[in-house]
Each structure stands twice: as C-alpha cells, then as structure tokens.
C-alpha cells in the first residue's frame, strides 16, 4: 500500500470514529505533512482519495472539511442458520445469474468476475500469443496429468507467501478453483455424506454439493472473524460430518480474514474429530494489507487440509488454471482428476508460468489490491448514499465482494426480478444459503469500474429497495 493510501485510510478511520466531526475543518496540508513525515504531494493525494469517497469537501482558500454524510452502518450480526443437514436448493436462480454473463447490456452487480481490463495484464496477453506461435507441439498435445511441472514449481513458490511449504510434486493443476474443489470433494465424500459450510457461503459451492448429492449443514459465521468454532464443534458432535468447506482469507461473500488463532482452533477441532478441511484460497492473494494472510494449510501437519485455489480472481477466469495441494489425499485426487477431467489445457499453463516467473504477476497483484480497495471504498460510499439508513454492511479486508443486509421486510428475490427490466442484475442473499435464507441480503461485485454508469445503476437499485420497503 502506498503512503498516500495509508494516510487516507488513517484519516478515514478518524472521520468514521468521530475524531473529526461532520463539518469540522481538517488539518492543513502542511501540518499533516509535518505530522506524518510525508511530502505535501502525498497529503494532497490522500485528500484527493477522501474527496472521491465523498468523506471530505474542499473549500477554496479555506482548506478541507468533513462532509456531512450518513453514519457508518453497522456490520451484520453473526448468522443464525438452522443447524441440521439439508439438501441444497436455488439452482434455477443461480442458473439465471450465470446466463446473464452472455448479455453485455446487463449491468451485473451479482457476478463474481474480476477486472480484466487493466494494463498490467498486457504481458500475459503477449505471452499467450508467443506460446501459441512458438510451442505449437506442447499446446496441441496432452499435458501431464498433474499439470506442467514448471507451473507447479511457480505455484509452490507462491504458496510460501502464505506459510505453506509444499513442493511441486505435491501440487495438482486443475481447470480453475471450482474444478479443484469438486475433485477434492469427490476424493473424500460419497453421495449422501454431510459437509459443514460457512453461512452465508458462495453459491457455486452450494450448487457443487447439490450436484454431488452431498448435504450441507450451515454453521453460524461472524462477518468479521469467520465460522463459529463452538457451533462447528456442536455440529460435529451431533452429525456424521465428513468435512468442512472454508474460505478463511478474503471470504466470499463476507470479505473477512479469519484470525490465525481461529484458523488453528478449527484445525485442532478437525484433528480431534478426524474430519477433512476443504480450504478455498482463491481470494487470499487479494488481501489489502501485506503480507498476505496465512492459510489453514500452513498449520497442517497431518495432511488433512486440501487447499484449492486458482488464478481466476487474481488474473482472469478464462485461463481456467487452478490447483490443489491435497496432502494425504494426493493419490486419490490424482485418480479423481483423471476420472473427472483428464489432463489440463497446456497453453494457458505455459503463459501463466512465464507471467509469474518474469515478475509480472506480483506487479499485477499490487495494482489490483489497490484498485479493489479503492473500488470497495467507493461502492460502500454509494451504498450509504443511495440505500436506506437501516442497513448493515460488511467491511471487507480483501477481495471485491460487499455484503449488504437490508431490513427484514425487503425481499431481494422479488427486487432482483423487478430489476431485470432495467437491465440490472443482483445476487440475492438466498443464493448463498443451502436452505434459501438471507432473502433480505445481497452481494455486490465491487470489481466493476467506478463509472458514472455504474453509480447510476446502483442508485436505481437503491430506489427499487426503497419501493420494496414501502409495499
């Protein structure tokens, strides 16, 4: 994070905490420069960020003043799902969400696509062209079942950043994280088994369980620290749970980073009850603070954590390059990969390998972390401006997903249907529950650019919510 971003975040926190009151004059550029030991241009850039977020207002010849704005909405309370195994529903609604990808006229706040328009991706596009031109035999041939060894070496180096010391031979390349998680589940579970999940939980994971005929038991989850260890332990004592699926870093849809103490506690619980942890780390590299958070896998000593990830959210979904570090289940996962999908596409593996090896990946990550944090701040500001006052909003620590909880009387499923006529798509909270809970919630994709068009679309969304509250 740059100096001006650090300063902007510090000043924003002071404003939210009431240290600088509404309408109060802020310190001068020169005094802040001296106080924090930074240049005048750094302070000016920090003030520009706060102005864009509508937290402060410049007044000619007078300085900067705190804007009059709505109070910071509280974060949603810990979820309280019914703790019993259920069969996953909501497939038709998820299918509609997926179908909208093909319609470029729709403003999709409900999707999960990253921003793939940034110039830091240009080296990857050049590499893909070079790969096709100069490696035609490799591109058109079958790949190794485990994936290209040089790519697995690069992934092993990346995993060191979250504390996991694995070698290339312990990693299996897959067609994205979705494929990785499906293969991991196939390797451990059979139809009729029970798997514990966070609540709310990513709708793709929910539908994967449905497709594999696995029942889900939703566990209460705190919006700032993750799954309740106590509730998970109670479920393990009552039901024959086979494993637990967790997104502990930059969670989708809540955005939290699980504290290390809770990660260790969940792992200890899994060891005590001899269950598997399916760890989805697809957003872990997008944590706003550096260094990136450790994975649960990094604490694993007996191989019961199957870590699944990909470059879908950090680079681009069309690459379809993911991986599993399956621990003690390596041979089983290799067999299931062969049975489910066979080998993986070589061309994108070759391009991603070079993108990482030549240093472009980390430069791209630095850019995207800054961009997504800026987008998150901007979209949160718009939500506060255009949505009703009695809302709860998460405060993500990474990634680009924002979760909004509306008053109980708002049915976002109905609102979503009405918004279709305006070519605006949202993801109602019910998609993120096995049993269809959270109908008064929605998830917003903040990877969308902060354009005037998207601001107006979010304003229309807010207007639709107001109408729903009055009906």
Short mmCIF file of C-alpha atoms in Angstrom, two decimals:
data_model
loop_
_atom_site.label_atom_id
_atom_site.label_comp_id
_atom_site.label_asym_id
_atom_site.label_seq_id
_atom_site.Cartn_x
_atom_site.Cartn_y
_atom_site.Cartn_z
CA UNK A 1 0.00 0.00 0.00
CA UNK A 2 1.33 3.45 -0.91
CA UNK A 3 1.98 6.21 1.64
CA UNK A 4 -0.95 8.31 0.48
CA UNK A 5 -3.29 5.30 0.81
CA UNK A 6 -2.05 4.66 4.35
CA UNK A 7 -2.66 8.30 5.21
CA UNK A 8 -6.09 8.32 3.53
CA UNK A 9 -7.11 5.18 5.47
CA UNK A 10 -5.92 6.73 8.74
CA UNK A 11 -7.89 9.94 8.15
CA UNK A 12 -10.97 7.97 7.05
CA UNK A 13 -10.84 5.96 10.29
CA UNK A 14 -10.62 9.17 12.32
CA UNK A 15 -13.65 10.57 10.49
CA UNK A 16 -15.66 7.36 11.00
CA UNK A 17 -14.73 7.25 14.68
CA UNK A 18 -15.88 10.85 15.14
CA UNK A 19 -12.45 12.28 15.90
CA UNK A 20 -13.11 14.70 13.07
CA UNK A 21 -16.78 15.69 13.29
CA UNK A 22 -19.21 16.44 10.48
CA UNK A 23 -18.46 19.89 9.06
CA UNK A 24 -15.19 20.25 11.01
CA UNK A 25 -12.12 21.68 9.29
CA UNK A 26 -9.30 19.18 8.75
CA UNK A 27 -5.61 19.91 9.41
CA UNK A 28 -3.81 21.83 6.68
CA UNK A 29 -1.77 20.03 4.06
CA UNK A 30 1.44 21.45 5.51
CA UNK A 31 0.68 20.46 9.10
CA UNK A 32 -0.23 16.90 8.10
CA UNK A 33 2.95 16.72 6.05
CA UNK A 34 4.99 17.63 9.13
CA UNK A 35 2.97 15.41 11.50
CA UNK A 36 3.36 12.25 9.41
CA UNK A 37 6.74 12.92 7.85
CA UNK A 38 5.47 12.75 4.28
CA UNK A 39 5.61 15.09 1.32
CA UNK A 40 2.99 17.72 0.60
CA UNK A 41 2.06 15.89 -2.60
CA UNK A 42 1.40 12.72 -0.56
CA UNK A 43 -1.05 14.62 1.67
CA UNK A 44 -2.72 16.18 -1.36
CA UNK A 45 -3.15 12.75 -2.95
CA UNK A 46 -4.63 11.36 0.30
CA UNK A 47 -7.10 14.24 0.43
CA UNK A 48 -7.99 13.58 -3.21
CA UNK A 49 -8.86 9.96 -2.32
CA UNK A 50 -11.07 11.13 0.57
CA UNK A 51 -12.73 13.68 -1.68
CA UNK A 52 -13.54 10.98 -4.25
CA UNK A 53 -15.08 8.92 -1.44
CA UNK A 54 -17.22 11.97 -0.53
CA UNK A 55 -15.80 11.96 3.00
CA UNK A 56 -14.37 15.46 2.74
CA UNK A 57 -15.19 18.66 0.83
CA UNK A 58 -12.63 21.25 -0.33
CA UNK A 59 -13.48 24.91 0.15
CA UNK A 60 -11.44 27.44 -1.84
CA UNK A 61 -8.95 29.38 0.31
CA UNK A 62 -10.30 27.68 3.44
CA UNK A 63 -8.99 24.10 3.27
CA UNK A 64 -10.74 20.75 3.62
CA UNK A 65 -13.83 20.00 5.74
CA UNK A 66 -15.52 16.76 6.82
CA UNK A 67 -18.54 16.13 4.62
CA UNK A 68 -22.00 15.79 6.10
CA UNK A 69 -22.79 12.15 5.46
CA UNK A 70 -24.70 9.23 6.85
CA UNK A 71 -23.23 7.47 9.84
CA UNK A 72 -21.19 4.35 9.12
CA UNK A 73 -23.70 1.46 9.01
CA UNK A 74 -23.04 -1.40 11.43
CA UNK A 75 -21.73 -4.73 10.22
CA UNK A 76 -24.23 -7.61 10.01
CA UNK A 77 -24.55 -9.75 13.13
CA UNK A 78 -23.36 -13.35 13.25
CA UNK A 79 -25.59 -15.54 11.11
CA UNK A 80 -28.00 -17.95 12.81
CA UNK A 81 -28.85 -20.74 10.37
CA UNK A 82 -30.74 -23.87 11.32
CA UNK A 83 -28.01 -26.37 12.21
CA UNK A 84 -29.20 -29.52 10.51
CA UNK A 85 -28.19 -31.17 7.23
CA UNK A 86 -30.27 -30.04 4.25
CA UNK A 87 -30.32 -30.57 0.52
CA UNK A 88 -29.19 -27.50 -1.39
CA UNK A 89 -31.83 -25.55 -3.35
CA UNK A 90 -31.77 -22.37 -5.52
CA UNK A 91 -30.35 -23.96 -8.70
CA UNK A 92 -32.74 -22.18 -11.09
CA UNK A 93 -31.85 -18.79 -9.61
CA UNK A 94 -28.12 -19.48 -9.88
CA UNK A 95 -28.57 -20.59 -13.49
CA UNK A 96 -30.20 -17.24 -14.30
CA UNK A 97 -27.22 -15.48 -12.72
CA UNK A 98 -24.83 -17.47 -14.91
CA UNK A 99 -26.85 -16.94 -18.08
CA UNK A 100 -26.58 -13.16 -17.68
CA UNK A 101 -22.84 -13.32 -18.36
CA UNK A 102 -23.55 -13.60 -22.08
CA UNK A 103 -25.59 -10.35 -22.19
CA UNK A 104 -23.28 -7.33 -22.42
CA UNK A 105 -26.22 -4.93 -21.98
CA UNK A 106 -26.76 -6.03 -18.37
CA UNK A 107 -25.07 -4.20 -15.50
CA UNK A 108 -24.17 -7.18 -13.36
CA UNK A 109 -23.61 -6.43 -9.68
CA UNK A 110 -24.35 -10.09 -8.98
CA UNK A 111 -21.48 -11.78 -10.81
CA UNK A 112 -18.07 -12.70 -9.47
CA UNK A 113 -15.78 -11.68 -12.32
CA UNK A 114 -12.60 -9.71 -11.61
CA UNK A 115 -11.46 -6.65 -13.56
CA UNK A 116 -9.61 -7.94 -16.65
CA UNK A 117 -9.14 -4.55 -18.33
CA UNK A 118 -6.01 -3.38 -16.51
CA UNK A 119 -2.77 -2.68 -18.45
CA UNK A 120 -0.79 -4.84 -16.02
CA UNK A 121 -2.25 -7.85 -17.88
CA UNK A 122 -0.68 -6.88 -21.21
CA UNK A 123 2.43 -9.04 -20.63
CA UNK A 124 0.14 -12.05 -20.20
CA UNK A 125 -1.66 -11.44 -23.50
CA UNK A 126 1.72 -11.10 -25.26
CA UNK A 127 2.90 -14.32 -23.63
CA UNK A 128 -0.22 -16.20 -24.74
CA UNK A 129 0.43 -15.13 -28.33
CA UNK A 130 4.09 -16.15 -28.09
CA UNK A 131 3.17 -19.53 -26.59
CA UNK A 132 0.83 -20.38 -29.45
CA UNK A 133 3.36 -19.31 -32.09
CA UNK A 134 6.47 -21.00 -30.67
CA UNK A 135 5.19 -24.01 -28.70
CA UNK A 136 2.70 -25.50 -31.10
CA UNK A 137 3.63 -29.11 -30.24
CA UNK A 138 3.18 -28.55 -26.49
CA UNK A 139 -0.01 -26.56 -26.99
CA UNK A 140 -1.71 -29.23 -29.10
CA UNK A 141 -0.50 -32.27 -27.12
CA UNK A 142 -1.79 -33.96 -23.98
CA UNK A 143 -0.37 -32.47 -20.81
CA UNK A 144 0.96 -34.27 -17.73
CA UNK A 145 -1.92 -35.46 -15.57
CA UNK A 146 -0.68 -33.41 -12.61
CA UNK A 147 -0.11 -30.35 -14.79
CA UNK A 148 3.09 -28.79 -16.09
CA UNK A 149 5.95 -29.19 -13.66
CA UNK A 150 7.34 -25.68 -14.23
CA UNK A 151 3.95 -24.18 -13.35
CA UNK A 152 3.71 -26.33 -10.22
CA UNK A 153 7.14 -25.04 -9.17
CA UNK A 154 5.94 -21.45 -9.51
CA UNK A 155 2.77 -22.24 -7.51
CA UNK A 156 4.87 -23.86 -4.78
CA UNK A 157 6.89 -20.63 -4.51
CA UNK A 158 3.70 -18.58 -4.30
CA UNK A 159 2.38 -20.81 -1.52
CA UNK A 160 5.41 -19.93 0.59
CA UNK A 161 3.89 -16.45 0.92
CA UNK A 162 1.03 -17.89 2.99
CA UNK A 163 3.29 -20.17 5.01
CA UNK A 164 2.74 -23.46 3.15
CA UNK A 165 5.97 -25.34 2.43
CA UNK A 166 4.97 -27.78 -0.31
CA UNK A 167 6.97 -28.94 -3.30
CA UNK A 168 5.87 -29.13 -6.93
CA UNK A 169 5.16 -32.86 -6.74
CA UNK A 170 2.55 -32.23 -4.02
CA UNK A 171 0.50 -29.92 -6.25
CA UNK A 172 -2.03 -30.95 -8.91
CA UNK A 173 -3.13 -28.44 -11.56
CA UNK A 174 -6.86 -28.22 -12.34
CA UNK A 175 -9.22 -26.24 -14.58
CA UNK A 176 -9.85 -23.49 -12.03
CA UNK A 177 -10.68 -23.50 -8.32
CA UNK A 178 -14.22 -24.75 -8.94
CA UNK A 179 -12.80 -27.86 -10.56
CA UNK A 180 -10.23 -28.19 -7.77
CA UNK A 181 -12.90 -28.13 -5.07
CA UNK A 182 -15.14 -30.57 -6.96
CA UNK A 183 -12.27 -33.05 -7.37
CA UNK A 184 -11.36 -32.63 -3.71
CA UNK A 185 -14.95 -33.39 -2.66
CA UNK A 186 -15.13 -36.40 -4.99
CA UNK A 187 -11.91 -37.71 -3.44
CA UNK A 188 -13.24 -37.64 0.11
CA UNK A 189 -17.04 -37.78 0.02
CA UNK A 190 -19.71 -40.00 -1.44
CA UNK A 191 -23.41 -39.28 -2.19
CA UNK A 192 -25.42 -38.80 0.98
CA UNK A 193 -22.48 -37.52 3.06
CA UNK A 194 -22.71 -34.34 5.13
CA UNK A 195 -20.33 -31.39 4.76
CA UNK A 196 -20.30 -28.31 7.01
CA UNK A 197 -20.19 -24.87 5.37
CA UNK A 198 -19.98 -21.25 6.45
CA UNK A 199 -23.27 -19.38 6.39
CA UNK A 200 -23.62 -17.48 4.11
CA UNK A 201 -21.43 -19.38 1.67
CA UNK A 202 -20.55 -19.00 -2.03
CA UNK A 203 -23.46 -20.17 -4.19
CA UNK A 204 -21.12 -22.08 -6.53
CA UNK A 205 -20.02 -24.23 -3.62
CA UNK A 206 -23.65 -24.78 -2.63
CA UNK A 207 -24.56 -25.97 -6.12
CA UNK A 208 -21.49 -28.19 -6.28
CA UNK A 209 -22.73 -30.02 -3.18
CA UNK A 210 -26.16 -30.33 -4.78
CA UNK A 211 -24.67 -31.78 -7.95
CA UNK A 212 -22.64 -34.34 -5.98
CA UNK A 213 -25.67 -35.27 -3.83
CA UNK A 214 -23.92 -34.10 -0.66
CA UNK A 215 -25.93 -32.47 2.13
CA UNK A 216 -24.84 -29.20 3.69
CA UNK A 217 -25.05 -28.15 7.31
CA UNK A 218 -24.76 -24.39 7.68
CA UNK A 219 -22.65 -23.13 10.59
CA UNK A 220 -23.10 -19.67 12.18
CA UNK A 221 -20.43 -17.32 10.85
CA UNK A 222 -19.22 -13.97 12.15
CA UNK A 223 -18.92 -11.28 9.49
CA UNK A 224 -15.53 -10.13 10.81
CA UNK A 225 -13.83 -13.29 12.11
CA UNK A 226 -15.39 -16.28 10.37
CA UNK A 227 -17.02 -19.57 11.28
CA UNK A 228 -18.03 -20.21 14.89
CA UNK A 229 -15.73 -22.88 16.30
CA UNK A 230 -18.21 -23.63 19.07
CA UNK A 231 -21.12 -24.10 16.65
CA UNK A 232 -18.97 -26.27 14.38
CA UNK A 233 -17.97 -28.45 17.32
CA UNK A 234 -21.63 -28.87 18.30
CA UNK A 235 -22.46 -29.95 14.74
CA UNK A 236 -19.59 -32.45 14.72
CA UNK A 237 -20.87 -33.96 17.95
CA UNK A 238 -24.43 -34.30 16.62
CA UNK A 239 -23.93 -35.33 12.98
CA UNK A 240 -21.57 -37.59 10.97
CA UNK A 241 -19.90 -34.65 9.21
CA UNK A 242 -17.25 -35.68 6.67
CA UNK A 243 -15.53 -32.32 6.33
CA UNK A 244 -15.88 -28.54 6.38
CA UNK A 245 -15.52 -26.10 3.47
CA UNK A 246 -13.92 -22.80 4.45
CA UNK A 247 -12.93 -19.58 2.69
CA UNK A 248 -10.88 -18.11 5.55
CA UNK A 249 -9.00 -15.41 3.61
CA UNK A 250 -10.98 -12.55 1.96
CA UNK A 251 -14.11 -14.62 2.32
CA UNK A 252 -16.78 -14.74 -0.38
CA UNK A 253 -19.30 -13.22 0.26
CA UNK A 254 -18.42 -11.59 3.63
CA UNK A 255 -14.86 -10.38 2.98
CA UNK A 256 -13.38 -11.26 6.40
CA UNK A 257 -9.94 -12.68 7.11
CA UNK A 258 -10.14 -15.33 9.80
CA UNK A 259 -7.70 -14.60 12.65
CA UNK A 260 -4.81 -17.03 12.97
CA UNK A 261 -5.99 -18.17 16.41
CA UNK A 262 -9.33 -19.24 14.94
CA UNK A 263 -7.63 -20.96 12.00
CA UNK A 264 -5.58 -23.02 14.46
CA UNK A 265 -8.68 -23.75 16.54
CA UNK A 266 -10.62 -25.02 13.51
CA UNK A 267 -7.69 -27.23 12.51
CA UNK A 268 -7.39 -28.61 16.05
CA UNK A 269 -11.12 -29.37 16.01
CA UNK A 270 -10.77 -31.16 12.66
CA UNK A 271 -7.91 -33.26 14.07
CA UNK A 272 -9.89 -34.12 17.19
CA UNK A 273 -12.92 -35.27 15.18
CA UNK A 274 -10.85 -36.65 12.28
CA UNK A 275 -12.56 -34.67 9.53
CA UNK A 276 -11.22 -33.01 6.39
CA UNK A 277 -10.86 -29.27 5.76
CA UNK A 278 -11.51 -28.12 2.20
CA UNK A 279 -9.78 -24.73 2.10
CA UNK A 280 -10.75 -22.36 -0.74
CA UNK A 281 -7.98 -19.74 -1.02
CA UNK A 282 -8.95 -18.22 -4.37
CA UNK A 283 -9.15 -14.67 -2.92
CA UNK A 284 -6.23 -14.92 -0.47
CA UNK A 285 -3.77 -13.02 -2.68
CA UNK A 286 -6.16 -10.04 -2.78
CA UNK A 287 -5.86 -9.11 0.90
CA UNK A 288 -5.45 -5.35 1.17
CA UNK A 289 -2.68 -5.50 3.78
CA UNK A 290 0.75 -7.01 3.20
CA UNK A 291 1.97 -9.65 3.87
CA UNK A 292 -0.96 -11.72 2.73
CA UNK A 293 -2.65 -13.84 5.47
CA UNK A 294 -1.56 -17.39 6.23
CA UNK A 295 -3.65 -20.30 5.05
CA UNK A 296 -5.01 -23.03 7.30
CA UNK A 297 -2.91 -25.36 5.16
CA UNK A 298 0.22 -23.68 6.54
CA UNK A 299 -0.58 -25.08 10.03
CA UNK A 300 -1.46 -28.58 8.76
CA UNK A 301 0.89 -31.33 9.99
CA UNK A 302 -1.06 -34.47 9.10
CA UNK A 303 -2.28 -33.67 5.56
CA UNK A 304 -6.00 -33.31 6.31
CA UNK A 305 -6.29 -29.87 4.65
CA UNK A 306 -6.96 -29.91 0.90
CA UNK A 307 -6.10 -26.41 -0.27
CA UNK A 308 -7.80 -25.33 -3.51
CA UNK A 309 -7.04 -22.15 -5.42
CA UNK A 310 -6.66 -20.65 -8.87
CA UNK A 311 -5.71 -17.56 -10.89
CA UNK A 312 -9.39 -16.93 -11.71
CA UNK A 313 -9.83 -13.95 -9.37
CA UNK A 314 -6.23 -12.67 -9.36
CA UNK A 315 -5.69 -12.73 -13.16
CA UNK A 316 -8.64 -13.84 -15.31
CA UNK A 317 -11.36 -16.53 -15.21
CA UNK A 318 -10.87 -17.52 -18.85
CA UNK A 319 -7.44 -19.00 -18.12
CA UNK A 320 -9.02 -21.93 -16.24
CA UNK A 321 -5.82 -22.58 -14.28
CA UNK A 322 -6.23 -23.74 -10.70
CA UNK A 323 -4.64 -26.24 -8.36
CA UNK A 324 -4.99 -28.50 -5.32
CA UNK A 325 -2.45 -29.19 -2.59
CA UNK A 326 -4.20 -32.37 -1.38
CA UNK A 327 -1.94 -33.57 1.42
CA UNK A 328 -2.59 -37.20 2.36
CA UNK A 329 -5.21 -37.49 -0.41
CA UNK A 330 -2.75 -36.94 -3.26
CA UNK A 331 -3.17 -40.33 -4.95
CA UNK A 332 -6.95 -40.25 -4.61
CA UNK A 333 -7.15 -36.71 -6.01
CA UNK A 334 -4.94 -37.68 -8.95
CA UNK A 335 -7.27 -40.58 -9.73
CA UNK A 336 -10.37 -38.40 -9.43
CA UNK A 337 -8.85 -35.76 -11.70
CA UNK A 338 -8.24 -38.42 -14.33
CA UNK A 339 -11.79 -39.72 -13.94
CA UNK A 340 -13.46 -36.30 -13.93
CA UNK A 341 -11.49 -34.22 -16.43
CA UNK A 342 -8.26 -35.86 -17.54
CA UNK A 343 -5.37 -33.55 -18.38
CA UNK A 344 -5.44 -29.75 -18.30
CA UNK A 345 -5.04 -27.23 -21.15
CA UNK A 346 -1.27 -26.62 -21.74
CA UNK A 347 -1.39 -23.18 -23.44
CA UNK A 348 -2.67 -21.13 -20.52
CA UNK A 349 -0.39 -23.03 -18.12
CA UNK A 350 2.63 -22.03 -20.22
CA UNK A 351 1.53 -18.39 -20.36
CA UNK A 352 0.82 -18.15 -16.61
CA UNK A 353 4.17 -19.78 -15.80
CA UNK A 354 6.04 -17.09 -17.72
CA UNK A 355 3.80 -14.32 -16.29
CA UNK A 356 4.79 -15.35 -12.75
CA UNK A 357 8.43 -16.19 -13.50
CA UNK A 358 9.12 -12.82 -15.14
CA UNK A 359 7.72 -10.84 -12.19
CA UNK A 360 4.55 -9.59 -13.88
CA UNK A 361 2.18 -11.46 -11.55
CA UNK A 362 3.23 -9.67 -8.36
CA UNK A 363 3.18 -6.29 -10.10
CA UNK A 364 -0.34 -7.05 -11.30
CA UNK A 365 -1.40 -8.12 -7.79
CA UNK A 366 -0.14 -4.87 -6.26
CA UNK A 367 -2.17 -2.90 -8.78
CA UNK A 368 -5.32 -4.96 -8.26
CA UNK A 369 -5.19 -4.80 -4.45
CA UNK A 370 -5.06 -1.00 -4.63
CA UNK A 371 -7.79 -0.87 -7.27
CA UNK A 372 -10.16 -3.20 -5.41
CA UNK A 373 -9.66 -1.39 -2.12
CA UNK A 374 -10.45 1.92 -3.83
CA UNK A 375 -13.49 0.38 -5.53
CA UNK A 376 -14.67 -1.11 -2.25
CA UNK A 377 -14.48 2.27 -0.54
CA UNK A 378 -16.32 3.95 -3.41
CA UNK A 379 -19.11 1.35 -3.68
CA UNK A 380 -19.55 1.37 0.11
CA UNK A 381 -19.91 5.15 -0.03
CA UNK A 382 -22.54 4.84 -2.79
CA UNK A 383 -24.43 2.19 -0.82
CA UNK A 384 -24.52 4.50 2.19
CA UNK A 385 -25.72 7.33 -0.03
CA UNK A 386 -28.43 5.54 -2.01
CA UNK A 387 -29.66 2.74 0.27
CA UNK A 388 -31.93 3.06 3.32
CA UNK A 389 -30.33 4.13 6.58
CA UNK A 390 -31.24 0.94 8.49
CA UNK A 391 -28.79 -1.34 6.62
CA UNK A 392 -25.79 -3.35 7.74
CA UNK A 393 -22.71 -3.53 5.53
CA UNK A 394 -19.60 -5.69 5.77
CA UNK A 395 -16.11 -4.17 5.91
CA UNK A 396 -14.06 -6.49 3.71
CA UNK A 397 -10.34 -6.89 4.30
CA UNK A 398 -9.66 -8.05 0.78
CA UNK A 399 -11.20 -9.19 -2.48
CA UNK A 400 -14.04 -7.32 -4.17
CA UNK A 401 -17.28 -8.66 -2.64
CA UNK A 402 -19.56 -6.49 -0.48
CA UNK A 403 -22.42 -8.00 1.55
CA UNK A 404 -25.40 -5.79 2.43
CA UNK A 405 -28.12 -6.71 4.91
CA UNK A 406 -31.41 -4.86 4.43
CA UNK A 407 -34.46 -4.59 6.72
CA UNK A 408 -36.29 -7.91 7.14
CA UNK A 409 -39.31 -6.71 5.14
CA UNK A 410 -37.24 -6.35 1.93
CA UNK A 411 -37.34 -9.43 -0.30
CA UNK A 412 -34.32 -9.13 -2.60
CA UNK A 413 -35.51 -12.10 -4.67
CA UNK A 414 -38.54 -10.05 -5.76
CA UNK A 415 -36.45 -6.89 -6.14
CA UNK A 416 -33.99 -8.77 -8.34
CA UNK A 417 -36.81 -9.88 -10.64
CA UNK A 418 -38.03 -6.29 -10.99
CA UNK A 419 -34.52 -5.02 -11.72
CA UNK A 420 -34.23 -7.37 -14.70
CA UNK A 421 -36.47 -4.96 -16.63
CA UNK A 422 -33.88 -2.23 -16.03
CA UNK A 423 -31.04 -4.50 -17.22
CA UNK A 424 -29.57 -4.57 -13.71
CA UNK A 425 -28.64 -7.87 -12.13
CA UNK A 426 -28.01 -8.54 -8.43
CA UNK A 427 -27.29 -11.63 -6.38
CA UNK A 428 -29.93 -12.05 -3.63
CA UNK A 429 -28.62 -13.41 -0.35
CA UNK A 430 -30.80 -16.52 -0.62
CA UNK A 431 -28.38 -17.90 -3.25
CA UNK A 432 -25.70 -18.10 -0.56
CA UNK A 433 -27.66 -20.41 1.72
CA UNK A 434 -28.41 -24.11 1.32
CA UNK A 435 -31.93 -23.53 2.63
CA UNK A 436 -32.63 -20.17 0.96
CA UNK A 437 -32.03 -17.88 3.97
CA UNK A 438 -30.89 -14.24 3.69
CA UNK A 439 -33.64 -13.10 1.31
CA UNK A 440 -33.18 -9.59 2.75
CA UNK A 441 -29.49 -9.52 1.77
CA UNK A 442 -27.46 -9.10 -1.41
CA UNK A 443 -23.87 -9.40 -2.59
CA UNK A 444 -22.35 -6.64 -4.74
CA UNK A 445 -19.35 -7.15 -7.03
CA UNK A 446 -17.05 -4.17 -6.48
CA UNK A 447 -14.65 -5.21 -9.25
CA UNK A 448 -16.91 -3.26 -11.59
CA UNK A 449 -15.33 0.07 -12.56
CA UNK A 450 -16.46 3.10 -10.57
CA UNK A 451 -18.01 4.78 -13.60
CA UNK A 452 -20.95 7.17 -13.74
CA UNK A 453 -22.97 4.41 -15.43
CA UNK A 454 -22.43 2.01 -12.53
CA UNK A 455 -23.12 4.74 -9.98
CA UNK A 456 -26.46 5.45 -11.65
CA UNK A 457 -27.26 1.71 -11.77
CA UNK A 458 -26.57 1.40 -8.04
CA UNK A 459 -28.77 4.44 -7.43
CA UNK A 460 -31.61 2.69 -9.31
CA UNK A 461 -31.01 -0.39 -7.18
CA UNK A 462 -31.38 1.75 -4.07
CA UNK A 463 -34.60 3.26 -5.41
CA UNK A 464 -36.00 -0.24 -6.03
CA UNK A 465 -35.19 -1.17 -2.42
CA UNK A 466 -36.99 1.93 -1.12
CA UNK A 467 -40.06 0.98 -3.16
CA UNK A 468 -39.94 -2.58 -1.79
CA UNK A 469 -39.86 -1.21 1.77
CA UNK A 470 -42.99 0.83 1.17
CA UNK A 471 -45.05 -2.04 -0.30
#
